[in-house]
Amino acid sequence: MAGPSLSRRAFVAASTGAALAPLLAAPATAAPPSASRRHGRPFGRYGSPSARLTERTLYVHPGGLGDHTTVQAAVNAATGAGHTLVLAPGVYRETVSVGVTDPATGLPGVAGTGMTWIGASEDPHDVVVVYDNAAGTPKPDGSGTYGTSGSATTTVRTDGFTARWITFANDWLRADHPGITGTQAVAVKVQGDRSAFHHCRFLGHQDTLYADSIALGTFARQYYRDCYVEGDVDFVFGRATAVYEHCHFRTLDRTDLASAPYGFVFAPSTAVAAPHGYLVVRSRITSAAPDGYYKLARPWVPSSDTTARPMLTVRETRLDAGTDAVAPYADMSSAHPWQNQRFAEYRNTGPGAAVTVPADRPQLTPEEAESATRETHLGDWAPWQER
């Protein structure tokens, strides 16, 4: 966690680069002129309102050069399926929800299915969707607090969603709100099947990336490629069947705690009937905290699904010294010990991967590793082939 001297907007600015630092004080602000913008191309190679790539392409520009100035307005206008939203560089301070729930079924309708978001500059530092609600933040109408799910800056309920070169952030900070105990603050909650994120960044502290499904018994496949995720407590969590390939997970330093552990990277809540949970492959986990101050994972068995059997496989991934190599796993509840869950590793490297107590580092055999792949997790969906 950042210290008291670091404001919530400075936190995101530090993570998104100096070019956007002065822009975080206002909603939907244009980024400094890039080369493409100086030449009248704020949407890069992705066309413009006067030269659309397709009739289902919409352009978002905070300064009014697109079809819409906010992301939510563009989502609302994208009726039906198969729309592409091209986002010009800028900081979009707003909450966004994709996929309206049908009150009769409790499931998303057609609107938003197959939607794609593209950061026009093809650099995720340039396009930031950010807000600052936490689970304990009071709702403005006085009806209570937001809760973990309601704290999400961006919520994706529909199937077939793809994002490229976008930063999703929640810059709520504990130090700014000492009276709030519900400190979960989600950057993005993803519930749809076939949801893919390429070259995206997810910034927050507690519960940054909520990789979930729309309902218990509904298996949602998700794919994260070349992404960056940072946080401190359970910052990648949920019950989705999710593959994280060539991703970078970064654990943050904290000044509010005097001793380890500072937090946990993964907290899967995989349903017992789901054959696959989280798979982390060819990735890396680094830390800004002292050596050994972070656990790799703990199982989340929520009260809404007490039969959950969380599943996490981390393979061919480098774990730096911030990961506790002696005891990398912990219990979230004594009623559901991590040893009874589906946790495993395979051919990991780095000081945080050293096996000092074999019983505390369950390893796949080569034969078992053959079934712990992106292909087995995602079935007939191959998002790594998308361009």
Short mmCIF file of C-alpha atoms in Angstrom, two decimals:
data_model
loop_
_atom_site.label_atom_id
_atom_site.label_comp_id
_atom_site.label_asym_id
_atom_site.label_seq_id
_atom_site.Cartn_x
_atom_site.Cartn_y
_atom_site.Cartn_z
CA MET A 1 0.00 0.00 0.00
CA ALA A 2 1.16 3.51 -0.73
CA GLY A 3 2.03 5.75 2.20
CA PRO A 4 -0.18 8.58 3.44
CA SER A 5 1.74 11.13 1.42
CA LEU A 6 0.78 9.51 -1.88
CA SER A 7 -2.63 10.66 -3.08
CA ARG A 8 -4.95 8.24 -4.83
CA ARG A 9 -4.46 9.96 -8.19
CA ALA A 10 -0.70 10.17 -7.76
CA PHE A 11 -0.74 6.41 -7.23
CA VAL A 12 -2.20 5.81 -10.67
CA ALA A 13 -0.02 8.50 -12.18
CA ALA A 14 3.06 6.73 -10.85
CA SER A 15 1.87 3.55 -12.50
CA THR A 16 0.82 5.03 -15.83
CA GLY A 17 3.75 7.29 -16.59
CA ALA A 18 4.61 10.94 -16.21
CA ALA A 19 2.82 11.94 -19.40
CA LEU A 20 -0.57 11.28 -17.80
CA ALA A 21 0.21 12.53 -14.28
CA PRO A 22 -1.42 15.97 -14.60
CA LEU A 23 -4.51 14.50 -16.25
CA LEU A 24 -5.77 12.45 -13.33
CA ALA A 25 -7.39 15.38 -11.58
CA ALA A 26 -10.31 15.55 -13.99
CA PRO A 27 -12.61 13.08 -15.72
CA ALA A 28 -12.17 12.22 -19.37
CA THR A 29 -9.14 14.32 -20.15
CA ALA A 30 -7.17 14.19 -23.38
CA ALA A 31 -3.59 13.03 -23.28
CA PRO A 32 -0.68 15.23 -24.41
CA PRO A 33 -0.37 15.49 -28.19
CA SER A 34 1.18 12.39 -29.69
CA ALA A 35 2.70 12.21 -33.14
CA SER A 36 -0.52 10.81 -34.59
CA ARG A 37 -2.62 13.50 -32.93
CA ARG A 38 -0.35 16.30 -34.16
CA HIS A 39 -1.07 15.03 -37.63
CA GLY A 40 -4.81 14.95 -36.99
CA ARG A 41 -4.98 11.25 -36.18
CA PRO A 42 -6.11 10.88 -32.55
CA PHE A 43 -7.31 7.36 -33.36
CA GLY A 44 -4.06 6.23 -34.92
CA ARG A 45 -4.49 3.63 -37.64
CA TYR A 46 -8.06 2.83 -36.61
CA GLY A 47 -9.92 5.36 -38.74
CA SER A 48 -12.15 8.16 -37.46
CA PRO A 49 -15.84 9.13 -37.37
CA SER A 50 -15.45 10.38 -40.96
CA ALA A 51 -13.60 7.26 -42.10
CA ARG A 52 -14.96 4.35 -40.06
CA LEU A 53 -13.32 0.98 -40.29
CA THR A 54 -16.80 -0.57 -40.18
CA GLU A 55 -20.30 0.65 -39.51
CA ARG A 56 -20.05 -0.93 -36.07
CA THR A 57 -16.91 1.01 -35.09
CA LEU A 58 -17.43 3.83 -32.58
CA TYR A 59 -14.83 6.40 -31.55
CA VAL A 60 -14.32 7.77 -28.04
CA HIS A 61 -12.40 10.98 -27.51
CA PRO A 62 -12.53 13.02 -24.27
CA GLY A 63 -12.11 16.29 -26.17
CA GLY A 64 -15.07 15.75 -28.50
CA LEU A 65 -13.28 14.56 -31.65
CA GLY A 66 -15.05 11.20 -31.60
CA ASP A 67 -18.61 9.92 -31.48
CA HIS A 68 -18.64 10.03 -27.67
CA THR A 69 -16.65 11.65 -24.89
CA THR A 70 -17.08 8.83 -22.35
CA VAL A 71 -16.65 5.08 -22.62
CA GLN A 72 -20.03 4.34 -21.04
CA ALA A 73 -21.82 6.55 -23.56
CA ALA A 74 -20.21 4.59 -26.38
CA VAL A 75 -21.14 1.28 -24.73
CA ASN A 76 -24.74 2.46 -24.41
CA ALA A 77 -24.82 3.41 -28.08
CA ALA A 78 -23.43 0.05 -29.19
CA THR A 79 -26.77 -1.73 -29.41
CA GLY A 80 -26.68 -5.28 -30.68
CA ALA A 81 -23.52 -7.33 -31.05
CA GLY A 82 -20.08 -7.04 -32.60
CA HIS A 83 -19.14 -3.42 -31.97
CA THR A 84 -15.60 -2.05 -31.74
CA LEU A 85 -14.81 0.94 -29.54
CA VAL A 86 -11.63 2.84 -30.39
CA LEU A 87 -10.45 4.89 -27.41
CA ALA A 88 -8.26 7.92 -28.00
CA PRO A 89 -5.46 8.60 -25.48
CA GLY A 90 -6.78 10.06 -22.25
CA VAL A 91 -7.86 9.35 -18.71
CA TYR A 92 -11.52 8.33 -18.51
CA ARG A 93 -12.58 8.83 -14.90
CA GLU A 94 -15.85 6.93 -14.82
CA THR A 95 -17.40 3.58 -14.02
CA VAL A 96 -18.32 1.43 -17.00
CA SER A 97 -20.66 -1.54 -17.30
CA VAL A 98 -20.84 -3.76 -20.39
CA GLY A 99 -23.78 -6.13 -20.74
CA VAL A 100 -27.17 -5.25 -19.26
CA THR A 101 -28.66 -7.99 -17.10
CA ASP A 102 -32.07 -9.34 -18.15
CA PRO A 103 -34.25 -9.10 -15.01
CA ALA A 104 -36.22 -12.18 -16.06
CA THR A 105 -33.22 -14.49 -16.33
CA GLY A 106 -30.51 -12.72 -14.38
CA LEU A 107 -28.21 -13.15 -17.38
CA PRO A 108 -26.80 -10.55 -19.81
CA GLY A 109 -28.74 -9.72 -22.95
CA VAL A 110 -27.39 -9.49 -26.49
CA ALA A 111 -26.12 -5.91 -26.19
CA GLY A 112 -22.35 -5.87 -25.89
CA THR A 113 -21.76 -9.44 -27.08
CA GLY A 114 -18.57 -9.67 -29.11
CA MET A 115 -17.49 -6.13 -28.16
CA THR A 116 -13.86 -5.04 -28.62
CA TRP A 117 -12.10 -2.09 -27.01
CA ILE A 118 -8.91 -0.82 -28.62
CA GLY A 119 -6.49 1.73 -27.20
CA ALA A 120 -5.79 3.82 -30.29
CA SER A 121 -2.12 4.51 -29.52
CA GLU A 122 -1.40 0.79 -28.98
CA ASP A 123 0.23 1.67 -25.66
CA PRO A 124 -1.81 0.86 -22.52
CA HIS A 125 -0.17 3.72 -20.62
CA ASP A 126 -2.05 6.18 -22.83
CA VAL A 127 -5.64 5.01 -22.30
CA VAL A 128 -6.73 4.75 -18.66
CA VAL A 129 -10.21 3.88 -17.39
CA VAL A 130 -10.18 4.65 -13.66
CA TYR A 131 -12.44 5.34 -10.69
CA ASP A 132 -12.16 5.17 -6.90
CA ASN A 133 -14.99 3.24 -5.26
CA ALA A 134 -14.26 0.66 -2.57
CA ALA A 135 -16.45 -2.02 -1.03
CA GLY A 136 -17.03 0.21 1.98
CA THR A 137 -17.73 3.41 0.03
CA PRO A 138 -21.23 4.71 0.85
CA LYS A 139 -23.56 4.91 -2.13
CA PRO A 140 -24.68 8.46 -2.87
CA ASP A 141 -28.36 7.51 -2.51
CA GLY A 142 -27.83 6.34 1.06
CA SER A 143 -28.77 2.71 0.29
CA GLY A 144 -25.64 1.25 1.84
CA THR A 145 -22.16 0.59 0.53
CA TYR A 146 -21.01 -0.69 -2.85
CA GLY A 147 -19.62 -4.05 -1.76
CA THR A 148 -16.78 -5.74 -3.58
CA SER A 149 -18.56 -6.27 -6.90
CA GLY A 150 -20.07 -2.81 -6.88
CA SER A 151 -16.67 -1.20 -6.35
CA ALA A 152 -15.49 -2.23 -9.83
CA THR A 153 -14.41 0.57 -12.13
CA THR A 154 -15.27 -1.61 -15.15
CA THR A 155 -17.69 -4.56 -15.15
CA VAL A 156 -17.94 -6.93 -18.13
CA ARG A 157 -20.95 -9.26 -18.03
CA THR A 158 -21.28 -10.11 -21.70
CA ASP A 159 -19.60 -12.89 -23.69
CA GLY A 160 -16.91 -12.43 -26.33
CA PHE A 161 -15.36 -9.25 -24.93
CA THR A 162 -11.85 -8.29 -26.04
CA ALA A 163 -9.64 -5.42 -24.89
CA ARG A 164 -6.27 -4.35 -26.24
CA TRP A 165 -3.86 -1.71 -24.96
CA ILE A 166 -6.10 -0.43 -22.15
CA THR A 167 -5.28 0.34 -18.50
CA PHE A 168 -8.05 -0.57 -16.06
CA ALA A 169 -7.53 1.01 -12.64
CA ASN A 170 -9.04 1.62 -9.25
CA ASP A 171 -7.07 4.30 -7.44
CA TRP A 172 -8.87 4.15 -4.09
CA LEU A 173 -6.33 4.14 -1.26
CA ARG A 174 -6.69 2.97 2.33
CA ALA A 175 -4.63 5.89 3.62
CA ASP A 176 -7.16 8.37 2.22
CA HIS A 177 -10.08 6.67 4.01
CA PRO A 178 -9.01 5.42 7.48
CA GLY A 179 -12.63 5.05 8.59
CA ILE A 180 -13.57 2.56 5.85
CA THR A 181 -12.99 -1.12 6.64
CA GLY A 182 -14.28 -2.52 3.34
CA THR A 183 -11.02 -1.92 1.48
CA GLN A 184 -11.63 -4.14 -1.56
CA ALA A 185 -11.41 -1.90 -4.64
CA VAL A 186 -11.81 -3.68 -7.97
CA ALA A 187 -10.32 -2.32 -11.20
CA VAL A 188 -12.24 -4.71 -13.44
CA LYS A 189 -14.75 -7.51 -12.85
CA VAL A 190 -14.98 -9.90 -15.79
CA GLN A 191 -17.84 -12.42 -15.87
CA GLY A 192 -18.33 -13.23 -19.54
CA ASP A 193 -17.21 -16.33 -21.40
CA ARG A 194 -14.51 -15.93 -24.06
CA SER A 195 -13.16 -12.70 -22.55
CA ALA A 196 -9.66 -11.79 -23.77
CA PHE A 197 -7.23 -9.08 -22.71
CA HIS A 198 -4.07 -8.40 -24.70
CA HIS A 199 -1.39 -5.92 -23.62
CA CYS A 200 -3.59 -4.51 -20.86
CA ARG A 201 -2.72 -3.21 -17.41
CA PHE A 202 -4.72 -3.69 -14.19
CA LEU A 203 -3.86 -1.32 -11.35
CA GLY A 204 -5.13 -1.39 -7.78
CA HIS A 205 -4.38 -2.67 -4.30
CA GLN A 206 -6.88 -5.15 -2.87
CA ASP A 207 -8.95 -7.26 -5.33
CA THR A 208 -7.59 -5.59 -8.46
CA LEU A 209 -8.63 -8.17 -11.08
CA TYR A 210 -11.87 -10.07 -10.44
CA ALA A 211 -11.86 -12.94 -12.96
CA ASP A 212 -15.25 -14.48 -12.30
CA SER A 213 -18.33 -15.92 -14.01
CA ILE A 214 -21.88 -14.66 -14.37
CA ALA A 215 -23.34 -17.33 -12.08
CA LEU A 216 -22.39 -20.41 -10.10
CA GLY A 217 -22.41 -23.34 -12.52
CA THR A 218 -21.59 -21.12 -15.49
CA PHE A 219 -17.99 -21.64 -16.56
CA ALA A 220 -16.41 -18.49 -17.97
CA ARG A 221 -13.23 -18.85 -20.01
CA GLN A 222 -10.85 -15.91 -19.94
CA TYR A 223 -7.45 -15.23 -21.46
CA TYR A 224 -4.85 -12.63 -20.44
CA ARG A 225 -1.79 -12.24 -22.64
CA ASP A 226 1.16 -9.87 -22.15
CA CYS A 227 -0.69 -8.11 -19.33
CA TYR A 228 0.53 -6.35 -16.18
CA VAL A 229 -1.33 -6.71 -12.87
CA GLU A 230 -0.41 -5.11 -9.56
CA GLY A 231 -1.84 -5.12 -6.06
CA ASP A 232 -1.43 -6.45 -2.53
CA VAL A 233 -4.32 -8.53 -1.12
CA ASP A 234 -5.93 -11.27 -3.26
CA PHE A 235 -5.44 -9.07 -6.27
CA VAL A 236 -6.25 -11.77 -8.84
CA PHE A 237 -9.34 -13.63 -7.65
CA GLY A 238 -12.62 -15.28 -8.66
CA ARG A 239 -14.04 -18.50 -10.14
CA ALA A 240 -13.32 -18.09 -13.85
CA THR A 241 -11.36 -20.58 -15.91
CA ALA A 242 -8.57 -18.15 -16.71
CA VAL A 243 -5.22 -18.43 -18.47
CA TYR A 244 -2.51 -15.84 -17.80
CA GLU A 245 0.24 -16.15 -20.39
CA HIS A 246 3.39 -14.01 -20.51
CA CYS A 247 1.96 -11.76 -17.79
CA HIS A 248 3.72 -9.73 -15.11
CA PHE A 249 2.29 -9.71 -11.59
CA ARG A 250 3.71 -7.06 -9.24
CA THR A 251 3.23 -7.07 -5.47
CA LEU A 252 3.28 -3.64 -3.84
CA ASP A 253 5.08 -2.36 -0.78
CA ARG A 254 3.00 -1.40 2.25
CA THR A 255 3.66 1.06 5.08
CA ASP A 256 0.59 0.18 7.15
CA LEU A 257 1.83 -3.29 8.15
CA ALA A 258 4.86 -4.00 10.32
CA SER A 259 5.35 -7.64 9.40
CA ALA A 260 4.69 -10.30 6.79
CA PRO A 261 2.60 -11.33 5.06
CA TYR A 262 1.65 -8.20 3.18
CA GLY A 263 -0.77 -10.06 0.98
CA PHE A 264 -1.52 -12.74 -1.60
CA VAL A 265 -1.27 -12.72 -5.37
CA PHE A 266 -4.01 -15.21 -6.25
CA ALA A 267 -7.27 -16.15 -4.51
CA PRO A 268 -9.19 -18.47 -6.84
CA SER A 269 -12.70 -19.64 -5.95
CA THR A 270 -13.13 -22.33 -8.60
CA ALA A 271 -16.43 -24.24 -8.41
CA VAL A 272 -16.00 -27.90 -7.51
CA ALA A 273 -17.63 -28.93 -10.81
CA ALA A 274 -15.23 -26.83 -12.89
CA PRO A 275 -12.43 -28.97 -14.31
CA HIS A 276 -10.07 -26.02 -14.65
CA GLY A 277 -9.35 -22.87 -12.67
CA TYR A 278 -6.46 -20.41 -12.96
CA LEU A 279 -3.42 -21.28 -15.08
CA VAL A 280 -0.35 -19.02 -14.99
CA VAL A 281 2.20 -19.91 -17.64
CA ARG A 282 5.51 -18.40 -18.75
CA SER A 283 4.95 -15.32 -16.62
CA ARG A 284 6.79 -13.54 -13.78
CA ILE A 285 6.00 -12.32 -10.31
CA THR A 286 8.06 -9.43 -8.95
CA SER A 287 7.79 -7.41 -5.78
CA ALA A 288 8.39 -3.94 -4.38
CA ALA A 289 8.19 -5.39 -0.85
CA PRO A 290 10.89 -7.01 1.30
CA ASP A 291 11.93 -10.56 0.53
CA GLY A 292 9.41 -13.21 1.49
CA TYR A 293 6.63 -10.79 2.40
CA TYR A 294 4.05 -12.15 -0.07
CA LYS A 295 2.27 -15.47 -0.36
CA LEU A 296 1.66 -16.87 -3.81
CA ALA A 297 -1.96 -17.78 -3.12
CA ARG A 298 -4.72 -18.66 -0.72
CA PRO A 299 -8.01 -20.40 -1.55
CA TRP A 300 -11.24 -18.41 -1.47
CA VAL A 301 -14.31 -20.45 -0.56
CA PRO A 302 -17.07 -17.82 -0.52
CA SER A 303 -20.19 -18.09 1.62
CA SER A 304 -22.21 -18.24 -1.61
CA ASP A 305 -20.42 -21.44 -2.64
CA THR A 306 -19.16 -23.41 0.33
CA THR A 307 -18.43 -26.41 -1.91
CA ALA A 308 -15.88 -24.47 -4.02
CA ARG A 309 -12.55 -26.18 -4.57
CA PRO A 310 -10.13 -23.49 -5.74
CA MET A 311 -7.67 -24.41 -8.49
CA LEU A 312 -4.40 -22.71 -9.40
CA THR A 313 -1.49 -23.96 -11.48
CA VAL A 314 1.65 -21.84 -11.84
CA ARG A 315 4.13 -23.20 -14.34
CA GLU A 316 7.33 -22.11 -16.06
CA THR A 317 7.08 -18.79 -14.25
CA ARG A 318 9.78 -16.80 -12.48
CA LEU A 319 9.07 -15.92 -8.85
CA ASP A 320 11.37 -13.29 -7.38
CA ALA A 321 12.45 -13.06 -3.75
CA GLY A 322 9.28 -11.23 -2.72
CA THR A 323 7.44 -14.57 -2.76
CA ASP A 324 7.71 -16.63 0.42
CA ALA A 325 9.49 -19.76 -0.82
CA VAL A 326 9.16 -21.67 2.45
CA ALA A 327 5.40 -21.29 2.85
CA PRO A 328 3.94 -19.80 -0.36
CA TYR A 329 0.35 -20.83 0.40
CA ALA A 330 -1.96 -19.91 3.27
CA ASP A 331 -5.53 -20.57 4.40
CA MET A 332 -8.21 -17.93 4.08
CA SER A 333 -10.33 -20.01 6.44
CA SER A 334 -9.29 -22.88 8.67
CA ALA A 335 -12.38 -24.75 7.46
CA HIS A 336 -10.91 -24.87 3.97
CA PRO A 337 -7.15 -25.56 4.21
CA TRP A 338 -5.12 -24.91 1.10
CA GLN A 339 -3.83 -28.49 1.12
CA ASN A 340 -7.36 -29.70 0.26
CA GLN A 341 -7.56 -27.50 -2.82
CA ARG A 342 -6.14 -27.87 -6.33
CA PHE A 343 -2.87 -25.96 -6.09
CA ALA A 344 0.20 -27.02 -8.07
CA GLU A 345 3.42 -25.76 -9.66
CA TYR A 346 5.66 -26.93 -12.46
CA ARG A 347 9.18 -25.95 -13.45
CA ASN A 348 9.07 -22.48 -11.90
CA THR A 349 12.31 -20.54 -11.43
CA GLY A 350 13.72 -17.76 -9.27
CA PRO A 351 14.36 -17.47 -5.54
CA GLY A 352 10.65 -17.49 -4.73
CA ALA A 353 10.29 -20.89 -6.43
CA ALA A 354 12.90 -22.71 -4.36
CA VAL A 355 11.47 -25.90 -2.91
CA THR A 356 12.63 -26.01 0.70
CA VAL A 357 9.67 -27.93 2.15
CA PRO A 358 8.36 -30.29 -0.56
CA ALA A 359 5.03 -30.82 1.20
CA ASP A 360 4.36 -27.09 0.93
CA ARG A 361 5.21 -26.86 -2.78
CA PRO A 362 3.00 -29.41 -4.63
CA GLN A 363 4.52 -30.11 -8.04
CA LEU A 364 2.97 -31.57 -11.19
CA THR A 365 4.56 -34.59 -12.76
CA PRO A 366 5.50 -34.27 -16.45
CA GLU A 367 2.46 -36.40 -17.30
CA GLU A 368 0.14 -34.17 -15.26
CA ALA A 369 1.67 -31.07 -16.85
CA GLU A 370 0.51 -32.28 -20.28
CA SER A 371 -3.07 -31.52 -19.25
CA ALA A 372 -2.27 -28.17 -17.64
CA THR A 373 -2.16 -26.09 -20.81
CA ARG A 374 -4.03 -23.19 -22.35
CA GLU A 375 -5.59 -25.62 -24.84
CA THR A 376 -7.05 -27.87 -22.16
CA HIS A 377 -8.30 -24.92 -20.14
CA LEU A 378 -9.94 -23.05 -23.00
CA GLY A 379 -11.13 -25.89 -25.22
CA ASP A 380 -12.31 -24.92 -28.68
CA TRP A 381 -11.52 -21.23 -28.11
CA ALA A 382 -8.03 -20.13 -29.17
CA PRO A 383 -7.72 -16.37 -28.41
CA TRP A 384 -3.92 -16.44 -28.79
CA GLN A 385 -4.50 -16.75 -32.54
CA GLU A 386 -6.44 -13.47 -32.68
CA ARG A 387 -4.77 -10.46 -34.24
#
